[in-house]
mmCIF file of C-alpha atoms in Angstrom:
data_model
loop_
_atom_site.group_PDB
_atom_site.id
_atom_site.type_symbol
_atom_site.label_atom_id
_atom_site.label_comp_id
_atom_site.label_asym_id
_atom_site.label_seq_id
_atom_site.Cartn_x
_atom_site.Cartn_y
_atom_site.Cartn_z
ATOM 1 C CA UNK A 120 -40.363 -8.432 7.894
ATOM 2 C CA UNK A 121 -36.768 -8.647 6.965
ATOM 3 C CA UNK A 122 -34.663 -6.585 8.832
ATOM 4 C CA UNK A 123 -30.440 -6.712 8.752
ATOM 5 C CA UNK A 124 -29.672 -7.420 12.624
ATOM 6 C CA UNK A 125 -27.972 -3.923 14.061
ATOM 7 C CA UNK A 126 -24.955 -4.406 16.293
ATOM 8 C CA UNK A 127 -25.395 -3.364 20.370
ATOM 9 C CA UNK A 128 -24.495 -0.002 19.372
ATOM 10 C CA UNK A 129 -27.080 0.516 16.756
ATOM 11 C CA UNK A 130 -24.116 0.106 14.006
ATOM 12 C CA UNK A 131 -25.047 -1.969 10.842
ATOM 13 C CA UNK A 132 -22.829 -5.175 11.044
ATOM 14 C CA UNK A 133 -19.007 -4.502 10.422
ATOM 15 C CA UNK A 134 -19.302 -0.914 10.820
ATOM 16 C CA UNK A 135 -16.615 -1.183 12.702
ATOM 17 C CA UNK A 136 -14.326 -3.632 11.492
ATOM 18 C CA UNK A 137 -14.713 -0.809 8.643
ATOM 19 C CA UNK A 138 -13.756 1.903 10.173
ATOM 20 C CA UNK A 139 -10.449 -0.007 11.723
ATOM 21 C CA UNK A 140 -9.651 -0.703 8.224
ATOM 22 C CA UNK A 141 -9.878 2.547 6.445
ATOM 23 C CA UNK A 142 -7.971 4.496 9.963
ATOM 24 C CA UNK A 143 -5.332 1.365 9.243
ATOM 25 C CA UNK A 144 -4.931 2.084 5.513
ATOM 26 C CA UNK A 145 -4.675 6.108 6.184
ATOM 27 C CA UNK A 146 -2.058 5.349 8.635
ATOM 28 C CA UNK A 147 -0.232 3.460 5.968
ATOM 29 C CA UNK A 148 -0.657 5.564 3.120
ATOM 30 C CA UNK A 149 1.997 8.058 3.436
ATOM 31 C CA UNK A 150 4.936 5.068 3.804
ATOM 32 C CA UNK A 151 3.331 3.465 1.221
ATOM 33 C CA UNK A 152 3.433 6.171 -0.963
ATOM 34 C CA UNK A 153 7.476 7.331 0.002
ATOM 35 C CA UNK A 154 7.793 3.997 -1.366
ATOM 36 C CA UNK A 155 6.903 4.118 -4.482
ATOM 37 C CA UNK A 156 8.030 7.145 -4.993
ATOM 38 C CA UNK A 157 12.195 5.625 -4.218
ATOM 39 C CA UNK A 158 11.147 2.997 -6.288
ATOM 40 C CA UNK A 159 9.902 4.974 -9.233
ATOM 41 C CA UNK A 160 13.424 7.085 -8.552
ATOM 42 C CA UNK A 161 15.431 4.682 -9.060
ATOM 43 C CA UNK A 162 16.358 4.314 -13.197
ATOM 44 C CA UNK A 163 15.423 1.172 -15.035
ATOM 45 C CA UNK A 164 17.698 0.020 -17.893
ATOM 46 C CA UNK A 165 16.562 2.203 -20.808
ATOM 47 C CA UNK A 166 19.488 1.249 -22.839
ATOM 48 C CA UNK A 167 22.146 -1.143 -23.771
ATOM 49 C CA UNK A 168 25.583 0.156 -21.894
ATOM 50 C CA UNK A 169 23.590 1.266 -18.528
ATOM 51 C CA UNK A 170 24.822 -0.479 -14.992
ATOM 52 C CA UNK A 171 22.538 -3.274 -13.548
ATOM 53 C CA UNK A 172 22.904 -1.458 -10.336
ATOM 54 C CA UNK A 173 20.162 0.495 -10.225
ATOM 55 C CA UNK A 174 17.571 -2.631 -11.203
ATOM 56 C CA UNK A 175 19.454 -4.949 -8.486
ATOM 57 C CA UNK A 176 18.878 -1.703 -6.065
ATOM 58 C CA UNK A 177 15.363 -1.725 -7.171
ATOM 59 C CA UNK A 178 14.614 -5.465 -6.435
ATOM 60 C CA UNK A 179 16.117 -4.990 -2.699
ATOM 61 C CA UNK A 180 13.789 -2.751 -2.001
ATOM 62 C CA UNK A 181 10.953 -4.769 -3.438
ATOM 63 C CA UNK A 182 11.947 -7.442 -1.638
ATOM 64 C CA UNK A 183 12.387 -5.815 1.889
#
């Protein structure tokens, strides 16, 4: 008989490590998403004439 090996709790193996992650990630999510959403505020250069400013403001905040 082949059966997957429970942990003490009864929990099938990484049940928990599982759970951590997905509480971790919803914890994240809402920084994560005011984020992007600067980032996607700030304008890209769309057109010849248009201040490199925004796109060097852009990379900071990628970077940090």
């Amino acid at each position: 008989m082949n059966q997957e090996a429970n942990d003490p709790d009864g929990q099938p193996p990484g049940a928990g490590r599982s759970a951590a992650l997905e509480s971790t990630a919803d914890a994240l999510l809402p920084g994560v998403r005011a984020d992007l959403e600067r980032l996607a505020a700030i304008p890209s250069i769309a057109f010849p004439g248009l201040s490199p400013e925004p796109v060097l403001q852009a990379r900071d905040l990628v970077v940090a």
